[in-house]
Amino acid sequence: MQAFSNKPPVLSVARLWPWLHRVNKRSLRLDAQAGLLGMVLSLPQGIAFASLAGLPIEFGVYTSIVPCIVAALFGSSWHVTSGPTNAISLAMLAMLAPLAAVGSAHYIALALTVTLLVGCIQLGVGVLRLGSIANFISPVALFGFTAGAALLIAMSALPEALGLDAVGVHGALQSVSYAVTHAAHTHWASVLAAATTVVVAVALKRWRPTWPHMLLGLMAATALSVVLPHAMPNAQMQTVGHIPSPFPPLSWPVVSLRDLPELVGLALALSLVALGQSVSIAKALADRSGQRIDANREFVGQGLSNVVGAFFSCYVSCGSLNRSVPNYEAGAQTPLAAVFSAAFMLALVGVASTQLAQIPVAAIAGLLMLVAWSLLDVPRWMYLWRVSRRDLAIAALTLLATVTLRLEYAIVLGALLSLMVFLYRTANPAMRRIGFDTHDQPRRSVVLADSDKALPECPQLTLLRMEGDVYFGAVQSVSDRLQRLRDMPGAAKHLLVMAKSMNYIDLAGAQLWAQELGARRSAGGDVYFHRPRSAVVHMWQATGFDAELGSANVFGDKGSAIAHIVPRLDPNLCKHCQARVFQECAARPGPTDPR
């Protein structure tokens, strides 16, 4: 009889959608509310970003639907909402404009083909389980990226919040510059709409936290935009406007073979940008929600969304900060919030496009301002100031890079800064001199640098606690400090290394200890080790250092180590020693001993 396995099949429902156990009436209600807000945010952004990409505006609507559903269902994050983004749209325009007339049929075919290639690359990264590269983005760098992205959101939304016509203005810095130079043309009705959105949303979040505060704030501003022009003829505001049909037609990404080599290079660059943004947003939201992110699955979800999207008139999509954070802030519980968002867009644009067209652009800008403020997380900046200035510097530099450079460069810079700090720390492992408190009985070992009172040291034996790995990057630092110990006036010739915290050494590390052993033995001393790790011993055996050192110089506990070493010390020096650090010193000739 065939045995039944308790393991779930590879494609079981639990494996595909591990968040299903979170679904209940409450989660569905919250997801639906968040999805409705996501739909309202996605519509104007999708239209605007498609224009930035040089594509018909309906492509932005399609890209806000199909990839949004696929990435949500097959990705890892509960809160990331995928779709068109500013950075991807601008990058695509810059890359494809030299190859075809913007907006032409050939241009659209190139865009669809690049989308398919991007999806295949992302899918390959996930399937090959290369998502571990995301682990090199530290939480501090993510925090700086998130705060910088918050500033970008606020800066980009500023002209629209002031009611300025910023057509043709791209980028956060240009948006701020435009707003400052055109401040005299501020449309005060639009400012009122943005302020209404913020005030209503903040008040509801404070006094009615279970209500969909962002959506109600947007509805209040929309009502104001309808009523206000009747009282003030000059209060007419810019609105989202006419929405095209939301139903994405089938497409087939076909281009000539001579275009493929160049498109592959472009697709690789776009893949890096899209994956960097998506996984950074996913990890940043996971840090706030407590979720664990599977980077490989997130890459698979993003890849599938672009592969499928290429056949439904969509262009390159990725995780959107402007929609993901509001999705989380609105109370989304599962990826169904993104599915609701896409479904609502299909339904409501089809039947209520006239009503949705009345939403003021300034109200959406106000909503984004509110989201940006929550992302800045001022209390955490104060916490970093108190706890770690080094981590604060990493976060601040990542923030600055996010605001001034392209997003993918900022992500890479944050990861590099974190790695540099890590390498600096590991290249300078702690080496603490240990002594014994002779005032206490029984005597206890203490770190001399941490003691609040002067403690005597044995003039012949130095006890050194080694903390950290001795690898090629740390060899120079460790070697310099060992040299300084030997060069000190009246330096001890014997060295006991307490090595239980020295987890790893490489070939360079083994050679370092061989050099130290040779130098001390040449000076009439020796080197001893207390509790070396098995990995360290294996490297010694591989290099032959264990035979050179000798098993008599390796000890399993500190007491037996000192008991064996003290009798090897120079008795003539012991005669004049006042320290008498070790219990074993009592058996040695001292200053008052006539021997």
XYZ file of C-alpha atoms in Angstrom:
595
model
C 0.000 0.000 0.000
C 1.327 3.463 -0.868
C 2.213 5.534 2.146
C 0.599 8.909 2.497
C 2.868 11.888 3.197
C 1.938 14.570 5.720
C 3.871 17.165 3.740
C 1.699 19.492 1.656
C 2.164 19.297 -2.083
C 4.396 21.882 -3.707
C 1.478 23.792 -5.214
C -0.909 23.469 -2.273
C -3.170 26.375 -1.385
C -1.286 26.852 1.887
C 1.982 27.213 -0.004
C 0.571 29.551 -2.642
C -1.359 31.802 -0.263
C -0.004 31.428 3.299
C -1.961 34.525 4.360
C -5.374 32.876 3.850
C -5.649 32.079 7.565
C -5.776 35.833 8.211
C -8.923 36.267 6.105
C -12.125 36.860 8.069
C -15.051 39.288 8.031
C -13.038 42.040 9.688
C -10.044 41.636 7.366
C -12.292 41.627 4.293
C -13.941 44.858 5.441
C -10.589 46.543 6.073
C -9.127 45.232 2.822
C -12.136 46.497 0.890
C -11.782 49.958 2.465
C -8.067 50.044 1.701
C -8.748 48.768 -1.824
C -11.250 51.540 -2.465
C -8.682 54.124 -1.408
C -6.035 52.383 -3.502
C -8.270 52.546 -6.540
C -8.814 56.279 -6.066
C -5.066 56.866 -5.771
C -4.182 54.569 -8.672
C -6.440 56.182 -11.256
C -4.850 59.624 -11.534
C -1.339 58.288 -10.995
C -1.768 55.606 -13.639
C -2.934 58.157 -16.184
C -0.103 60.569 -15.319
C 2.614 57.921 -15.338
C 1.506 56.488 -18.692
C 1.922 59.967 -20.141
C 5.409 60.144 -18.611
C 6.251 56.819 -20.275
C 5.156 58.126 -23.676
C 2.212 55.729 -23.856
C -1.547 56.289 -24.268
C -3.104 57.073 -20.882
C -5.212 53.895 -20.860
C -1.990 51.882 -20.542
C -1.564 53.406 -17.084
C -5.049 52.193 -16.119
C -4.358 48.706 -17.458
C -1.022 48.553 -15.618
C -2.823 49.475 -12.392
C -5.123 46.456 -12.756
C -3.516 43.290 -14.136
C -0.020 43.478 -12.564
C -1.585 44.674 -9.312
C -3.635 41.467 -9.010
C -0.881 39.068 -10.103
C 1.848 40.581 -7.906
C -0.461 40.609 -4.880
C -1.498 36.967 -5.253
C 1.928 35.534 -6.066
C 4.231 37.881 -4.159
C 5.254 37.789 -0.508
C 4.209 41.141 0.931
C 0.748 41.668 2.388
C 0.759 45.388 1.688
C 2.783 46.182 -1.442
C 0.594 47.454 -4.267
C 2.157 47.168 -7.708
C 1.538 49.242 -10.789
C 3.111 52.018 -12.848
C 5.604 54.286 -11.083
C 7.212 57.620 -11.802
C 10.789 56.311 -11.931
C 10.002 53.351 -14.201
C 7.919 55.506 -16.529
C 10.609 58.144 -16.935
C 13.314 55.493 -17.372
C 11.293 53.720 -20.058
C 10.737 56.960 -21.973
C 14.451 57.785 -21.819
C 15.438 54.299 -23.001
C 12.882 53.769 -25.779
C 12.579 57.279 -27.238
C 15.822 56.913 -29.263
C 14.496 53.664 -30.805
C 11.016 54.721 -32.006
C 8.682 57.704 -32.223
C 7.061 58.210 -28.829
C 3.464 56.936 -28.814
C 3.763 55.182 -32.167
C 2.738 51.568 -32.737
C 6.390 50.538 -32.901
C 7.089 52.356 -29.621
C 4.192 50.522 -27.950
C 5.477 47.172 -29.301
C 8.937 47.930 -27.881
C 7.400 48.827 -24.505
C 5.418 45.585 -24.373
C 8.469 43.526 -25.354
C 10.644 45.198 -22.723
C 7.913 44.478 -20.170
C 7.958 40.786 -21.094
C 11.773 40.671 -20.884
C 11.767 42.431 -17.520
C 9.243 39.919 -16.213
C 11.354 36.976 -17.404
C 14.487 38.390 -15.757
C 12.672 39.028 -12.469
C 11.085 35.591 -12.576
C 14.489 34.019 -13.169
C 15.983 35.852 -10.178
C 13.197 34.528 -7.967
C 13.189 30.962 -9.295
C 16.983 30.714 -8.958
C 16.570 31.958 -5.378
C 18.870 34.935 -5.751
C 16.648 37.014 -3.511
C 19.270 36.892 -0.751
C 20.801 39.980 -2.332
C 17.996 41.864 -0.626
C 19.484 40.923 2.764
C 22.294 43.393 2.152
C 19.843 46.271 2.508
C 20.030 47.001 6.232
C 17.012 48.180 8.282
C 18.733 51.521 8.895
C 19.310 52.046 5.160
C 15.680 51.080 4.539
C 14.570 53.622 7.111
C 16.596 56.339 5.390
C 15.222 55.267 2.017
C 11.661 55.347 3.347
C 12.105 58.798 4.883
C 13.734 60.054 1.689
C 10.903 58.618 -0.369
C 8.484 60.425 1.949
C 10.186 63.710 1.122
C 10.023 62.839 -2.582
C 6.292 62.189 -2.287
C 5.704 65.492 -0.500
C 7.954 67.477 -2.847
C 6.356 65.994 -5.965
C 2.846 66.649 -4.649
C 3.546 70.277 -3.667
C 2.625 71.960 -7.002
C -0.666 70.051 -7.187
C -1.491 70.914 -3.565
C -0.995 74.592 -4.492
C -3.180 74.220 -7.581
C -0.328 74.955 -9.994
C -0.282 73.561 -13.507
C 3.036 71.673 -13.438
C 2.706 69.897 -16.786
C 6.172 69.030 -18.078
C 7.771 69.283 -14.617
C 9.496 66.028 -13.669
C 11.247 65.103 -10.463
C 10.884 66.215 -6.858
C 13.491 68.990 -6.934
C 12.007 70.475 -10.095
C 8.556 70.328 -8.506
C 9.708 72.285 -5.462
C 11.553 74.803 -7.637
C 8.464 75.251 -9.782
C 6.234 75.697 -6.730
C 8.549 78.344 -5.257
C 8.950 80.337 -8.469
C 5.204 80.212 -9.217
C 3.945 80.748 -5.663
C 2.231 83.966 -6.736
C -0.123 81.875 -8.892
C -1.273 79.682 -6.007
C -4.894 78.603 -6.380
C -6.314 79.023 -2.884
C -9.339 76.830 -3.508
C -6.991 73.943 -4.312
C -4.999 74.643 -1.150
C -8.291 74.537 0.775
C -9.160 71.177 -0.792
C -5.753 69.723 0.128
C -6.043 71.099 3.662
C -9.573 69.699 4.012
C -8.320 66.235 3.078
C -5.539 66.398 5.675
C -7.620 67.909 8.496
C -10.567 65.522 8.067
C -8.290 62.473 7.758
C -6.196 63.420 10.821
C -9.261 64.250 12.926
C -10.990 60.980 12.035
C -7.864 58.955 12.687
C -7.640 60.530 16.142
C -11.304 60.442 17.161
C -12.666 57.564 15.036
C -9.664 55.288 14.393
C -11.816 52.455 13.012
C -13.219 54.643 10.218
C -11.544 54.819 6.769
C -10.061 58.231 7.542
C -8.125 58.699 4.284
C -11.058 57.817 2.066
C -13.446 60.049 4.024
C -10.941 62.900 3.866
C -10.851 62.514 0.087
C -14.658 62.434 -0.083
C -14.894 65.612 2.012
C -12.534 67.430 -0.342
C -14.469 66.178 -3.377
C -17.727 67.472 -1.899
C -16.028 70.814 -1.263
C -14.846 70.989 -4.882
C -18.434 70.498 -6.064
C -20.031 73.033 -3.701
C -17.377 75.762 -3.585
C -17.568 76.928 -7.251
C -21.268 77.798 -6.756
C -20.283 80.334 -4.103
C -16.972 81.428 -5.646
C -16.765 81.343 -9.455
C -12.922 81.380 -9.335
C -12.817 78.291 -7.110
C -13.021 75.791 -9.962
C -10.376 73.124 -9.329
C -8.445 70.772 -11.558
C -9.921 67.268 -11.305
C -8.893 63.799 -12.389
C -11.004 64.134 -15.514
C -12.318 61.592 -17.998
C -11.262 57.990 -17.348
C -10.862 55.643 -20.346
C -12.317 52.150 -20.438
C -10.642 50.034 -17.755
C -10.869 46.706 -19.584
C -7.373 45.758 -20.838
C -7.308 44.308 -24.374
C -5.087 41.392 -25.259
C -1.715 42.264 -26.780
C 1.219 40.391 -28.279
C 4.731 41.827 -27.696
C 6.378 41.310 -31.092
C 9.454 43.152 -32.391
C 12.105 42.359 -34.973
C 15.075 40.228 -33.959
C 17.512 43.081 -34.589
C 15.923 45.046 -31.740
C 16.210 42.230 -29.179
C 19.899 42.578 -28.169
C 19.448 46.228 -27.253
C 16.106 45.575 -25.556
C 17.664 42.890 -23.343
C 20.155 45.424 -21.989
C 17.391 47.934 -21.346
C 15.268 45.236 -19.690
C 18.121 44.281 -17.372
C 18.513 47.883 -16.224
C 14.764 48.282 -15.681
C 14.659 44.952 -13.821
C 17.247 46.169 -11.329
C 15.337 49.399 -10.783
C 11.994 47.629 -10.389
C 13.300 44.873 -8.099
C 15.237 47.335 -5.966
C 12.173 49.501 -5.445
C 9.786 46.602 -4.887
C 11.843 44.705 -2.334
C 12.855 47.909 -0.513
C 9.220 48.953 -0.167
C 8.236 45.422 0.887
C 10.943 45.282 3.557
C 10.175 48.794 4.784
C 6.474 47.948 5.224
C 7.335 44.578 6.766
C 9.461 46.425 9.306
C 6.381 48.429 10.295
C 3.887 45.538 10.234
C 6.060 42.768 11.679
C 5.725 40.546 8.616
C 8.591 38.393 7.327
C 9.344 38.937 3.645
C 10.418 36.128 1.321
C 12.485 38.073 -1.199
C 12.558 35.201 -3.710
C 8.779 34.938 -3.695
C 8.483 38.713 -4.011
C 10.700 38.576 -7.113
C 8.587 35.748 -8.535
C 5.408 37.754 -7.966
C 6.856 40.843 -9.629
C 8.158 38.778 -12.536
C 4.824 37.052 -13.114
C 2.997 40.385 -12.971
C 5.123 41.778 -15.795
C 5.036 38.592 -17.883
C 1.236 38.422 -17.672
C 0.889 42.185 -18.009
C 2.802 42.225 -21.291
C -0.062 40.234 -22.863
C -2.739 42.580 -21.457
C -1.492 45.943 -22.770
C 0.524 46.773 -19.631
C 3.995 48.231 -19.355
C 6.652 47.637 -16.682
C 5.244 47.708 -13.159
C 6.758 47.380 -9.716
C 5.898 48.100 -6.091
C 4.584 51.635 -5.732
C 5.447 53.591 -2.605
C 2.673 56.128 -3.271
C 0.064 53.375 -3.166
C 1.640 50.754 -0.890
C 2.034 52.979 2.156
C -1.526 54.391 1.963
C -2.693 50.798 1.543
C -0.971 49.880 4.819
C -2.041 53.072 6.602
C -5.644 52.495 5.519
C -5.661 49.220 7.432
C -5.029 46.574 4.742
C -4.684 43.134 6.301
C -3.888 40.864 3.342
C -2.977 41.070 -0.371
C -6.700 41.013 -1.109
C -6.636 44.788 -0.575
C -4.680 45.144 -3.828
C -7.070 42.740 -5.548
C -10.006 44.818 -4.310
C -8.284 47.936 -5.623
C -7.998 46.493 -9.121
C -11.529 45.055 -9.050
C -12.999 48.376 -7.907
C -11.168 50.134 -10.699
C -12.696 47.777 -13.243
C -16.186 48.182 -11.817
C -16.324 51.815 -10.804
C -14.584 53.301 -13.824
C -17.031 51.420 -15.970
C -20.149 52.650 -14.177
C -19.137 55.791 -12.296
C -16.476 57.451 -14.395
C -18.379 60.767 -14.255
C -18.384 60.872 -10.455
C -14.766 59.756 -10.134
C -13.709 62.411 -12.581
C -14.767 65.053 -9.984
C -12.015 64.143 -7.509
C -9.729 67.189 -7.138
C -6.090 66.615 -7.958
C -5.221 68.837 -4.966
C -7.090 66.490 -2.623
C -4.974 63.562 -3.769
C -1.881 65.722 -3.268
C -3.036 66.465 0.288
C -3.487 62.766 0.925
C 0.054 62.083 -0.294
C 1.362 64.854 1.988
C -0.285 63.111 4.932
C 1.271 59.794 3.943
C 4.672 61.456 3.597
C 4.495 62.854 7.135
C 3.716 59.445 8.606
C 6.677 57.957 6.727
C 9.176 60.491 8.079
C 8.836 58.921 11.560
C 10.481 61.741 13.526
C 10.533 59.771 16.844
C 12.738 57.130 15.243
C 15.203 59.789 14.091
C 15.427 60.970 17.688
C 15.941 57.371 18.826
C 18.846 56.909 16.407
C 20.343 60.188 17.643
C 20.367 58.830 21.194
C 21.403 55.254 20.448
C 23.764 55.159 17.443
C 25.238 58.162 15.622
C 26.777 55.772 13.098
C 23.398 54.298 12.144
C 21.975 57.819 12.115
C 24.621 58.840 9.581
C 23.770 55.864 7.338
C 20.058 56.712 7.462
C 20.721 60.413 6.802
C 23.035 59.756 3.846
C 20.549 57.274 2.356
C 17.794 59.864 2.758
C 19.952 62.490 1.028
C 20.749 60.080 -1.810
C 17.074 59.195 -2.202
C 16.155 62.848 -2.605
C 19.036 63.845 -4.887
C 19.790 60.670 -6.883
C 17.745 58.078 -8.705
C 15.965 55.662 -6.386
C 17.944 52.595 -7.419
C 21.219 54.437 -6.756
C 19.982 55.451 -3.313
C 19.118 51.844 -2.472
C 22.543 50.624 -3.614
C 24.283 53.437 -1.716
C 22.427 52.573 1.487
C 23.407 48.920 1.129
C 27.048 49.867 0.453
C 27.170 52.175 3.468
C 25.795 49.417 5.689
C 28.345 46.946 4.314
C 31.175 49.437 4.815
C 30.220 49.920 8.467
C 29.940 46.163 8.894
C 33.350 45.601 7.316
C 34.875 48.332 9.490
C 33.504 46.671 12.603
C 34.650 43.188 11.635
C 38.043 44.511 10.535
C 38.594 45.857 14.051
C 37.610 42.999 16.370
C 37.598 43.694 20.080
C 40.761 42.671 21.966
C 40.269 43.183 25.714
C 42.997 42.794 28.321
C 41.772 40.768 31.278
C 42.879 41.000 34.902
C 41.812 39.685 38.299
C 40.217 41.716 41.057
C 42.554 40.868 43.946
C 40.281 42.712 46.390
C 37.486 40.133 46.062
C 37.481 36.547 47.285
C 37.241 34.424 45.308
C 39.046 36.487 42.725
C 37.035 37.222 39.595
C 38.293 38.126 36.146
C 37.390 41.564 34.822
C 38.065 43.637 31.700
C 40.759 46.050 32.847
C 39.467 48.913 30.691
C 36.000 48.592 32.260
C 37.174 48.509 35.877
C 36.594 51.617 37.979
C 39.697 50.915 40.046
C 43.317 50.245 39.175
C 44.043 46.529 39.149
C 47.493 44.948 39.030
C 48.633 42.910 36.032
C 51.105 40.067 35.917
C 54.339 41.478 34.424
C 55.055 38.156 32.682
C 51.646 36.985 31.427
C 49.076 39.019 29.484
C 45.512 37.721 29.368
C 43.765 38.794 26.172
C 40.129 38.113 25.287
C 39.704 37.926 21.515
C 36.207 38.823 20.278
C 35.486 38.498 16.588
C 36.774 36.810 13.462
C 40.438 37.048 12.484
C 40.199 37.036 8.693
C 42.219 38.781 5.991
C 40.394 42.082 6.513
C 41.109 42.095 10.252
C 44.676 40.767 10.191
C 46.360 44.174 9.940
C 44.377 45.639 12.834
C 44.969 42.593 15.079
C 48.647 42.443 14.110
C 49.180 46.121 14.951
C 47.621 45.742 18.385
C 49.590 42.588 19.177
C 52.752 44.430 18.135
C 51.907 47.314 20.478
C 51.440 44.824 23.329
C 54.915 43.407 22.703
C 56.514 46.862 22.376
C 55.135 48.249 25.627
C 57.820 49.062 28.262
C 58.227 45.997 30.477
C 55.812 44.026 28.266
C 54.930 40.480 29.324
C 56.565 37.805 27.175
C 53.771 35.258 27.634
C 50.293 35.659 26.121
C 47.139 33.725 26.997
C 44.445 34.239 24.348
C 40.913 33.510 25.540
C 39.560 32.438 22.174
C 36.035 31.176 22.817
C 34.632 34.311 21.134
C 37.002 34.025 18.144
C 34.564 32.184 15.909
C 36.526 31.970 12.675
C 39.978 32.440 11.175
C 41.102 32.084 7.575
C 44.556 31.317 6.168
C 45.729 34.877 6.800
C 44.500 34.618 10.395
C 46.354 31.338 10.946
C 49.530 32.910 9.569
C 49.084 35.863 11.927
C 49.006 33.619 14.998
C 52.018 31.687 13.679
C 53.942 34.984 13.411
C 52.884 35.981 16.917
C 53.984 32.610 18.263
C 57.370 32.945 16.569
C 57.892 36.498 17.833
C 57.089 35.612 21.452
C 59.167 32.439 21.493
C 62.106 34.363 20.020
C 61.770 36.785 22.930
C 61.744 33.926 25.473
C 57.979 33.757 25.934
C 55.099 31.739 24.501
C 51.487 31.895 23.289
C 48.634 29.863 24.819
C 44.979 29.497 23.872
C 41.931 28.961 26.050
C 38.883 27.216 24.543
C 39.477 27.727 20.812
C 36.467 27.018 18.602
C 36.360 23.871 16.489
C 36.404 25.913 13.258
C 39.591 27.613 14.447
C 41.200 24.298 15.399
C 40.342 22.847 11.978
C 42.148 25.716 10.262
C 45.146 25.228 12.556
C 45.227 21.559 11.608
C 44.947 22.359 7.904
C 47.880 24.797 8.064
C 50.024 22.804 10.512
C 49.895 25.522 13.158
C 48.500 23.090 15.746
C 51.690 21.028 15.598
C 53.824 24.169 15.843
C 51.825 25.428 18.820
C 51.663 22.086 20.625
C 48.741 20.554 22.455
C 50.274 21.566 25.804
C 49.539 25.210 24.940
C 45.780 24.688 24.462
C 43.493 24.556 27.504
C 39.839 23.794 28.086
C 39.329 26.143 31.036
C 40.916 29.262 32.403
C 41.897 27.786 35.798
C 43.899 24.909 34.355
C 45.491 27.274 31.819
C 46.819 29.594 34.529
C 47.827 26.649 36.738
C 49.987 25.282 33.905
C 51.408 28.623 32.732
C 52.445 30.189 36.066
C 55.100 27.519 36.823
C 56.651 28.294 33.401
C 57.202 31.956 34.295
C 60.667 33.288 35.222
C 61.106 32.742 39.009
C 63.682 35.538 39.199
C 61.067 38.040 38.027
C 58.498 36.575 40.415
C 60.883 37.331 43.323
C 60.507 41.055 42.733
C 56.793 41.032 41.713
C 54.382 42.938 43.921
C 51.254 42.153 41.860
C 50.686 38.541 42.911
C 47.672 38.417 40.598
C 46.985 34.692 40.492
C 46.191 32.275 43.317
C 49.149 30.199 42.070
C 51.489 33.092 42.841
C 51.373 32.058 46.505
C 53.525 29.034 45.658
C 56.119 31.151 43.831
C 59.091 32.917 45.489
C 58.145 36.525 46.272
C 59.745 39.715 47.584
C 59.377 38.553 51.193
C 60.451 34.971 50.457
C 64.101 34.271 51.543
C 64.465 31.563 48.856
